[in-house]
XYZ file of C-alpha atoms in Angstrom:
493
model
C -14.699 -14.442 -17.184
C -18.522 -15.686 -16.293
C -21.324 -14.147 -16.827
C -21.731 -11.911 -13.607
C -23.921 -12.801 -11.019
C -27.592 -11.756 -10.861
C -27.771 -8.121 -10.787
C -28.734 -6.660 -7.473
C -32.364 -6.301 -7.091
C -33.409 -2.919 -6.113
C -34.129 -4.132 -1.864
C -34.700 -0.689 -0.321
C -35.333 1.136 -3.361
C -34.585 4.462 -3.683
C -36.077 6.748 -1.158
C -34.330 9.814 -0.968
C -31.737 10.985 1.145
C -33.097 9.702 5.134
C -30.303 11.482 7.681
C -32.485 9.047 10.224
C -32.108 6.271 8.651
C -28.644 6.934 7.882
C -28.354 8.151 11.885
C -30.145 4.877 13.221
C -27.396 2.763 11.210
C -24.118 4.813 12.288
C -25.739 4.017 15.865
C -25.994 0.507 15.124
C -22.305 0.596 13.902
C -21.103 2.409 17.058
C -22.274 -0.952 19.410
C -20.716 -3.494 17.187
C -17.700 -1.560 16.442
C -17.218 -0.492 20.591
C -18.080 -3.744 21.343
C -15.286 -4.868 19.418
C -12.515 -3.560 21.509
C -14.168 -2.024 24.985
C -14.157 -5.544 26.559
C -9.986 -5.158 26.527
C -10.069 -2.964 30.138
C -12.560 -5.283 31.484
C -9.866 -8.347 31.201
C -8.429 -8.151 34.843
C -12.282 -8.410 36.035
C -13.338 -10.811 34.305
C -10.474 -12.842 35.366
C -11.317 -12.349 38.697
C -14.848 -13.713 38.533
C -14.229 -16.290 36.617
C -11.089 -17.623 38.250
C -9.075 -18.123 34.955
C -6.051 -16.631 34.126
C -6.142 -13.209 32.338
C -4.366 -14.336 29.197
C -7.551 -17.285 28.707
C -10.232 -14.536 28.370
C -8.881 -12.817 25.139
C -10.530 -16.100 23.836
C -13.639 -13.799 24.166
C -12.374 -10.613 21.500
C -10.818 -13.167 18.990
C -13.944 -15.311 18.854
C -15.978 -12.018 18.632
C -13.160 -10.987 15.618
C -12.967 -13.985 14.007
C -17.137 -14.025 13.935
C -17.690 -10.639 13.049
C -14.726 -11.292 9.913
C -16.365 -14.295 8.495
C -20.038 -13.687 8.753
C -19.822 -10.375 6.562
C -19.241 -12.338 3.206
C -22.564 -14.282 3.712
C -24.319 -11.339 5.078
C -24.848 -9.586 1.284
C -26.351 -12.581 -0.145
C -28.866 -13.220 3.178
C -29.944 -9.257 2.198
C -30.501 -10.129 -1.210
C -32.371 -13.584 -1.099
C -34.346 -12.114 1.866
C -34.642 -8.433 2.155
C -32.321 -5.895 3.494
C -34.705 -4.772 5.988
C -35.195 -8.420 7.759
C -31.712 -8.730 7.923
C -30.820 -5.885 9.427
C -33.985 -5.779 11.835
C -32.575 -10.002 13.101
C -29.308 -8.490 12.741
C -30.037 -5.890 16.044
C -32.358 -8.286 17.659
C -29.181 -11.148 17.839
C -26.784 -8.376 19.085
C -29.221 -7.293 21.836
C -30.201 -10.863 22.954
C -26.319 -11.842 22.693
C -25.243 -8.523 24.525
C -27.771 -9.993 27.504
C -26.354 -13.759 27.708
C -23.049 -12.143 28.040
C -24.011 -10.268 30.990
C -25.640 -13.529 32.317
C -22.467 -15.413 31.834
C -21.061 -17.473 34.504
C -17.856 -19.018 33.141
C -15.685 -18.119 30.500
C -17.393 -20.875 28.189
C -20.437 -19.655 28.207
C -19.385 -15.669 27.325
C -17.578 -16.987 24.788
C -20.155 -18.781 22.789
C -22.294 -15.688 23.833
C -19.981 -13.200 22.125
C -19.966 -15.781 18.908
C -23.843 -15.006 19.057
C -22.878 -11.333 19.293
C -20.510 -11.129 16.982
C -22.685 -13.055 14.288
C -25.523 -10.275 14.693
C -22.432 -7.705 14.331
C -21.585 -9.462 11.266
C -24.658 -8.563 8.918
C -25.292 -5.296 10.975
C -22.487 -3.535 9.452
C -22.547 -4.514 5.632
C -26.560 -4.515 5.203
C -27.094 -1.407 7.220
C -24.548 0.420 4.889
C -26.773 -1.244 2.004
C -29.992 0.165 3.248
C -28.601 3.415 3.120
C -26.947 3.422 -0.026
C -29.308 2.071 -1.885
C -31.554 4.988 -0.888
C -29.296 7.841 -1.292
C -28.699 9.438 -4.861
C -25.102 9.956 -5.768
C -25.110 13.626 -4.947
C -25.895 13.237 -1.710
C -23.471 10.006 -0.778
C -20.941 12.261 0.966
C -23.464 13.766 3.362
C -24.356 10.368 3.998
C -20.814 8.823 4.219
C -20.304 11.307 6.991
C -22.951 9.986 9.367
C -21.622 6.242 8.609
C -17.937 7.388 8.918
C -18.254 8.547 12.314
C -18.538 5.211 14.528
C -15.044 3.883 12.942
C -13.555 7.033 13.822
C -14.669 7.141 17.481
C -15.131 3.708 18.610
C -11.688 2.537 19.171
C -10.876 5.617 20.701
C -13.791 5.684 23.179
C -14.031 2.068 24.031
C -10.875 2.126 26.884
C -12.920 5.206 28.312
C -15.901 3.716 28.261
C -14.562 0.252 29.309
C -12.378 1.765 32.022
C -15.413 3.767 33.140
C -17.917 1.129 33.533
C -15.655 -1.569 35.005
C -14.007 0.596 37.456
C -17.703 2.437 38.894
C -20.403 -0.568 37.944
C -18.795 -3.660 36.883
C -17.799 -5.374 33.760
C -21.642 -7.018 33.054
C -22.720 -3.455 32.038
C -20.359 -3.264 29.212
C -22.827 -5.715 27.682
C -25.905 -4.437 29.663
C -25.772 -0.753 28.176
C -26.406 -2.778 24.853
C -30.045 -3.316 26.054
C -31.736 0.181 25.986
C -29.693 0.780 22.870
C -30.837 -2.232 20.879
C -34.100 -2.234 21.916
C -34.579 1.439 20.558
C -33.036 0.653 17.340
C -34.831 -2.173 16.901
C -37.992 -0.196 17.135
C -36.716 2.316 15.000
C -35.857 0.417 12.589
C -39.042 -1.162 12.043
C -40.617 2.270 10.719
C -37.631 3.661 9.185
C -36.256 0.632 6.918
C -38.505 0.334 3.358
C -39.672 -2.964 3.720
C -39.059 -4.599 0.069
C -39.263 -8.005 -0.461
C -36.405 -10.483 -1.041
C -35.508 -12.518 -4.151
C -36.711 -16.587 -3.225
C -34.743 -17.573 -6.461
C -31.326 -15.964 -6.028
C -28.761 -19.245 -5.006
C -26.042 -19.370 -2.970
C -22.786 -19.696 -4.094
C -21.438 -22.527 -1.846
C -17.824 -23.101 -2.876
C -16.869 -19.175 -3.156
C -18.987 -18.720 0.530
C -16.900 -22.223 1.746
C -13.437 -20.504 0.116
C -13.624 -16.601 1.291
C -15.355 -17.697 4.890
C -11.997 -20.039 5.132
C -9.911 -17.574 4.374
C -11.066 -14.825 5.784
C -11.002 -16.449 8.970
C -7.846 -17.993 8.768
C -6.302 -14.430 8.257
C -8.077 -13.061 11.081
C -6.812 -16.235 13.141
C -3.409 -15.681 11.908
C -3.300 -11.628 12.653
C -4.664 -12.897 16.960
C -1.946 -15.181 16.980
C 0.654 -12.996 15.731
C -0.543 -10.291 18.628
C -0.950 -12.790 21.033
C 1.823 -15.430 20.474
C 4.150 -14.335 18.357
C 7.143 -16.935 19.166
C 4.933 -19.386 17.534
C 4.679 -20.255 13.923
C 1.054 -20.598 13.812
C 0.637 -17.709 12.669
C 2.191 -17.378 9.206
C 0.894 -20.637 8.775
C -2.633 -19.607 9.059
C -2.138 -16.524 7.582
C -0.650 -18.605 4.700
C -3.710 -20.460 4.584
C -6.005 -17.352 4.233
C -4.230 -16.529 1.547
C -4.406 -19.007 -0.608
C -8.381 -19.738 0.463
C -8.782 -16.377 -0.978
C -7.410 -16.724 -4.273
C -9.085 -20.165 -4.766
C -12.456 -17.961 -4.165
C -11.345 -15.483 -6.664
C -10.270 -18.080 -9.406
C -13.404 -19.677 -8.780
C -15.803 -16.802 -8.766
C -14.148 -15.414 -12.077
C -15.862 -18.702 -13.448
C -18.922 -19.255 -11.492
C -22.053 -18.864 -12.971
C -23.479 -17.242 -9.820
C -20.840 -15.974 -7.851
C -20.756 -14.865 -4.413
C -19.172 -11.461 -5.266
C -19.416 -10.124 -8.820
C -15.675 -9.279 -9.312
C -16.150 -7.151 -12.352
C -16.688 -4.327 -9.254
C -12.822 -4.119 -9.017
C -13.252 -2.883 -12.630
C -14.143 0.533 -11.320
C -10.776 2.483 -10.691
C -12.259 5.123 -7.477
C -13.837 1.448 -5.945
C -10.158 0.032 -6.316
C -8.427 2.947 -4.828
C -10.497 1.231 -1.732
C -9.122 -1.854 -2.014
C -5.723 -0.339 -2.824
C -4.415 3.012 -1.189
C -7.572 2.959 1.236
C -6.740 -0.745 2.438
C -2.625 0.905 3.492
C -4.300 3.851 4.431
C -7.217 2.372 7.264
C -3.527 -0.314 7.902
C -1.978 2.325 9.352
C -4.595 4.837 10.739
C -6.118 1.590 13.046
C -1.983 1.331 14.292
C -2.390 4.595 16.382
C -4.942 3.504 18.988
C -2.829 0.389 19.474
C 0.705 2.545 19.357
C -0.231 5.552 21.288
C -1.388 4.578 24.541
C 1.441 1.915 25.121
C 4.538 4.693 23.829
C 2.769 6.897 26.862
C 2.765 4.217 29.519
C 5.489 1.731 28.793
C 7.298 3.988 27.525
C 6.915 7.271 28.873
C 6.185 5.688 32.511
C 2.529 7.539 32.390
C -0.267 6.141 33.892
C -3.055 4.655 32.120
C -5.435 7.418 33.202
C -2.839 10.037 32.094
C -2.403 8.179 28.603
C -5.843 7.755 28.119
C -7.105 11.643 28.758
C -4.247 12.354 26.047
C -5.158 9.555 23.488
C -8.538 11.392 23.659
C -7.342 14.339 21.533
C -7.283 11.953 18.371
C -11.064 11.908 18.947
C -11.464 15.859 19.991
C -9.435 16.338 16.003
C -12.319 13.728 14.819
C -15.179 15.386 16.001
C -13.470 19.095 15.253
C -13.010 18.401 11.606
C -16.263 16.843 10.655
C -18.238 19.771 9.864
C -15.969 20.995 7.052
C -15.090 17.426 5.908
C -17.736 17.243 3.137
C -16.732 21.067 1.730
C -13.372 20.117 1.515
C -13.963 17.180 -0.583
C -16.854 19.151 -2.487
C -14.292 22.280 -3.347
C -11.090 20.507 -3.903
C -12.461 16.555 -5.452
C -11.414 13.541 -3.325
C -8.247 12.948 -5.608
C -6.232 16.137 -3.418
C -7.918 15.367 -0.576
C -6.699 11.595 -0.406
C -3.405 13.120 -1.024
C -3.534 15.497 1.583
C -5.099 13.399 4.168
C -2.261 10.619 3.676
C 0.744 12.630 3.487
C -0.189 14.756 6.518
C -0.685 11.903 8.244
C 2.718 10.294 7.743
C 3.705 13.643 8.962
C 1.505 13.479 12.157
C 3.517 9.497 12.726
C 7.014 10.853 11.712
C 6.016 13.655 14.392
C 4.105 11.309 16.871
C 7.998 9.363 17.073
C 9.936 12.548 18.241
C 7.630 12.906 21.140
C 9.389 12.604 24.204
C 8.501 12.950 28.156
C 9.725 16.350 28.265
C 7.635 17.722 24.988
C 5.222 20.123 26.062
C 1.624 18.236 26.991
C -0.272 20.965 24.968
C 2.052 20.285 21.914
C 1.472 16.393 22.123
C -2.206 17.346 22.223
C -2.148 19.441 19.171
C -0.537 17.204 17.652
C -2.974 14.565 18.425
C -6.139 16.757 17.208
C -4.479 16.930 13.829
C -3.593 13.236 13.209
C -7.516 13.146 14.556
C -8.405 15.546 11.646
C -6.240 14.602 9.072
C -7.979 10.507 10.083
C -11.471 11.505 9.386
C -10.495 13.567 5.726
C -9.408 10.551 4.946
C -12.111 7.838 6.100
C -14.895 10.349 5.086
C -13.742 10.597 1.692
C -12.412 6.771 1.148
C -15.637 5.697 2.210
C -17.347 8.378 -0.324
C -15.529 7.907 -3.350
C -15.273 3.737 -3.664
C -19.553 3.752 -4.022
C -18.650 6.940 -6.507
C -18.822 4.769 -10.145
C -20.096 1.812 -8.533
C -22.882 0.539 -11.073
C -26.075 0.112 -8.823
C -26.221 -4.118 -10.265
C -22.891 -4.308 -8.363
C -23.695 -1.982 -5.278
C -24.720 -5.357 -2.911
C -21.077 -6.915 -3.738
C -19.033 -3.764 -3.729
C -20.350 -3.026 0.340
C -19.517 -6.858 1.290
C -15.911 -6.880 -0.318
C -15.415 -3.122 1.139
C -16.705 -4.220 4.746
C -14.938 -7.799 4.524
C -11.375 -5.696 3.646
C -12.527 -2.659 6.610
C -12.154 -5.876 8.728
C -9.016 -7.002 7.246
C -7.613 -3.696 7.298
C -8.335 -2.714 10.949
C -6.874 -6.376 12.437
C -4.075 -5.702 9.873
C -2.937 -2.443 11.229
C -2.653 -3.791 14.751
C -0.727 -7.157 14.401
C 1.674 -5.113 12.185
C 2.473 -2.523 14.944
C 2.789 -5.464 17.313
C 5.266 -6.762 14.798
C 6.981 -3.435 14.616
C 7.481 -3.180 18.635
C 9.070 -6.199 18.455
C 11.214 -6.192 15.721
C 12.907 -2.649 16.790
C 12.485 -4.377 20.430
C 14.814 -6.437 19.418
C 17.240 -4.194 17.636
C 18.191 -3.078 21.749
C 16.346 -0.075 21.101
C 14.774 -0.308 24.419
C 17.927 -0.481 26.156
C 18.821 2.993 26.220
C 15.245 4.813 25.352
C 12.245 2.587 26.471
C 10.267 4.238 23.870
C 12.587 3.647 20.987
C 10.714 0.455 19.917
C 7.465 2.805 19.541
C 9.083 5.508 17.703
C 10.143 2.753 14.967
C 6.849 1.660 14.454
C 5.782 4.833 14.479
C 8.225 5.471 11.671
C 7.979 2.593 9.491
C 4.211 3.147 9.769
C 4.822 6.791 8.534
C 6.455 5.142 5.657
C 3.915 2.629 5.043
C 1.326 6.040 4.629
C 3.389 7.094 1.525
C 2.471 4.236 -0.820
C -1.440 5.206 0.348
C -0.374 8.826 -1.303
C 1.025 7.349 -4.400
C -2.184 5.622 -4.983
C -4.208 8.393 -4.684
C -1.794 10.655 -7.010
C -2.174 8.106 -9.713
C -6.343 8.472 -8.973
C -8.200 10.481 -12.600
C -7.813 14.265 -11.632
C -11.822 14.356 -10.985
C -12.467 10.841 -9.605
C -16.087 10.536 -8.165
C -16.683 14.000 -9.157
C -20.750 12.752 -9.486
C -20.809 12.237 -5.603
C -17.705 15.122 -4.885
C -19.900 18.036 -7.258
C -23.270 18.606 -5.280
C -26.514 18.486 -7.696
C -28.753 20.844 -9.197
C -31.700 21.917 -7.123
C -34.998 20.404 -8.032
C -36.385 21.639 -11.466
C -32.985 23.352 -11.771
C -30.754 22.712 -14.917
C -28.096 20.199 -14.684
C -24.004 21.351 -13.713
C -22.200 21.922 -16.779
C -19.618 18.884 -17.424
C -16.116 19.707 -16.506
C -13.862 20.421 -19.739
C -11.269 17.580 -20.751
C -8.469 17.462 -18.610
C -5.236 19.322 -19.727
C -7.897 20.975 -22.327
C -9.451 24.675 -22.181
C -12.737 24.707 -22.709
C -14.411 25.733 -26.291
C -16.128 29.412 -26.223
């Protein structure tokens, strides 16, 4: 293998723990993420004004996707060769100025180029704002951090038909992009003070062929995961899929051998980083299936109304919000390796559960049900997100975010075109024929399986895996925690 690339230069050094800081970038990742998926309710309007058939504007969400997907692998190098802080300050300045031309739009071309622009400031908000704050938080303190960044994955795709529905329905679709404004501008000024402002590196090069490779084939996954949503009888999507693929192991062969790679590989080294890329990649799969599944079981399949499906979908984020308090003392008393555990196997309990649901259960049983699978989501995004930074060497810290942000993308498209793959393969078994919401429960099923191989990968996790972010730390001018005794071995007296 080559050399690895030029270790990470200590942009943003360490600070302390900053709950603002870490605060202003969870807000930052609650536009782009919202913005992701809110526009879906607005489709019908938008229509409308722009005279175009409905199915023309999802043009607007894939090119937002597919930007979003392929600017994150660039985004860790622009951080590096010119400072985390300008990044991420251009970074919120694009999205707001973006977020304005789309409200300005007046045709369908021109909001789609402007949600390019949006997506492209989306793109290095997520990965460098998670860089900022890592770099200045000491391991004992990441899950406390984690926590704040966790929260806007969580809640986002659950909020944004609400919020979607809510603002087209009483203003019009322009403020979806309009609220954007106040938001951005505050950050923006936040950011200014809060962000250390460390210089970037004028000598650190670019690694063109691995940038060329993993942009490809990121975004020919991403392509291929729309199509297979949007037009499945066609075979353009395995092809591009296909495609992906292979661009991405041409960048891995060639980064193994570049002098200065894009991503320094030797990060996958680090078992509690690959859990992330392993178990955590099946486990966000199937967790990002449930917003998609959920609301279409209730209303094509249950006959509900949108308004009725939507008020119950919203007990997913009531279990979110309900758990997070006594998310980082679970991990801290029990170590993320039985939490992981926990967190995935009563989740494929929640789906298994989720598929016996019927029009005649009890509404306060669906909703308790729902506030657990809420719960049992955030154990496990707070502590996946904890424990792959847990043994992370800081020279690899920059690469580790982008290949964990570039696969969070991955992941979340991932777990939606394979529920829309589910629907209609068991749609086509003449499921539907006698229970319209047969073709849901089998998704719902096969995605409860899926969940299992994210518990076997955290079973096979080291019994203490990122114990030095899981243990808290001694107080200041305190003595240091005893080391835990060998595993299967009593300690000596």
């Amino acid at each position: 293998m080559a050399a690895p690339s030029k270790p990470d230069h200590p942009d943003g050094a360490r600070t302390g723990w900053n709950p603002r800081l870490a605060l202003l970038v969870a807000a930052a990742f609650f536009m782009e993420f919202l913005d992701g998926t809110v526009l879906t309710t607005a489709i019908p309007s938008i229509s409308a004004d722009f005279a175009v058939p409905a199915a023309d504007v999802n043009i607007t969400m894939t090119a937002y996707l597919l930007t979003v997907a392929i600017g994150i692998p660039l985004s860790g190098w622009l951080a590096e060769r010119f400072g985390a802080r300008r990044i991420f300050c251009t970074a919120i300045a694009v999205f707001t100025l973006s977020s304005l031309a789309c409200a300005l739009s007046q045709d369908l071309a021109t909001l789609t180029l402007s949600r390019i622009a949006q997506g492209a400031g989306g793109a290095m908000m997520v990965p460098v704002g998670t860089l900022v704050v890592l770099r200045g938080t000491p391991k004992s303190e990441l899950l406390r951090a984690t926590a704040f960044l966790v929260w806007p994955g969580l809640l986002a795709p659950v909020l944004a038909p609400l919020v979607g529905g809510a603002l087209t329905t009483y203003l019009s679709w322009h403020w979806i992009f309009l609220v954007n404004l106040p938001l951005g501008a505050a950050a923006f000024a936040v950011s200014l003070r809060l962000v250390p402002t460390v210089p970037g590196d004028p000598g650190r090069r670019l690694d063109w062929p691995g940038m060329l490779l993993t942009t490809v084939g990121v975004g020919a996954l991403v392509t291929g995961l729309e199509l297979d949503s949007s037009h499945p009888g066609l075979p353009w999507a395995g092809i591009s899929a296909a495609a992906g693929a292979a661009a991405l192991a041409g960048a891995v062969l060639w980064m193994r051998r570049a002098p200065h790679p894009l991503f320094n590989l030797q990060v996958f080294r680090t078992r509690t980083f690959r859990a992330m890329a392993t178990g955590g990649f099946v486990y966000r799969v199937t967790i990002s299936s449930v917003p998609f599944l959920l609301p279409l079981m209730f209303q094509a399949g249950f006959g509900w109304s949108p308004l009725h499906a939507g008020a119950l979908v919203a007990a997913v984020f009531i279990g979110n919000i309900g758990i997070k308090p006594a998310t980082t003392p679970l991990i801290r008393k029990f170590g993320f390796k039985a939490m992981l555990v926990f967190a995935s196997l009563a989740s494929a309990v929640t789906f298994a559960l989720c598929a016996l649901m019927t029009p005649e259960t009890p509404v306060a049983l669906m909703a308790a049900l729902l506030v657990c699978s809420g719960a049992f989501r955030s154990i496990g995004f707070s502590a996946y997100a904890s424990v792959q930074y847990a043994d992370v060497p800081p020279g690899q810290l920059t690469s580790a975010n982008t290949v964990s942000a570039t696969l969070v993308q991955l992941g979340t498209g991932s777990g939606i075109a394979i529920a829309a793959l589910l629907i209609r393969t068991f749609d086509g078994l003449g499921a539907a024929a006698q229970d319209p919401a047969g073709p849901f429960r089998g998704a719902f099923l096969a995605m409860a399986v899926l969940m299992l191989a994210s518990t076997v990968d955290s079973i096979l996790l080291p019994r203490h895996a990122g114990a030095a972010v899981s243990r808290p730390g001694p107080a200041p001018g305190a003595a240091p925690l005893p080391p835990r005794p060998a595993e299967g071995r009593a300690p000596r007296r």
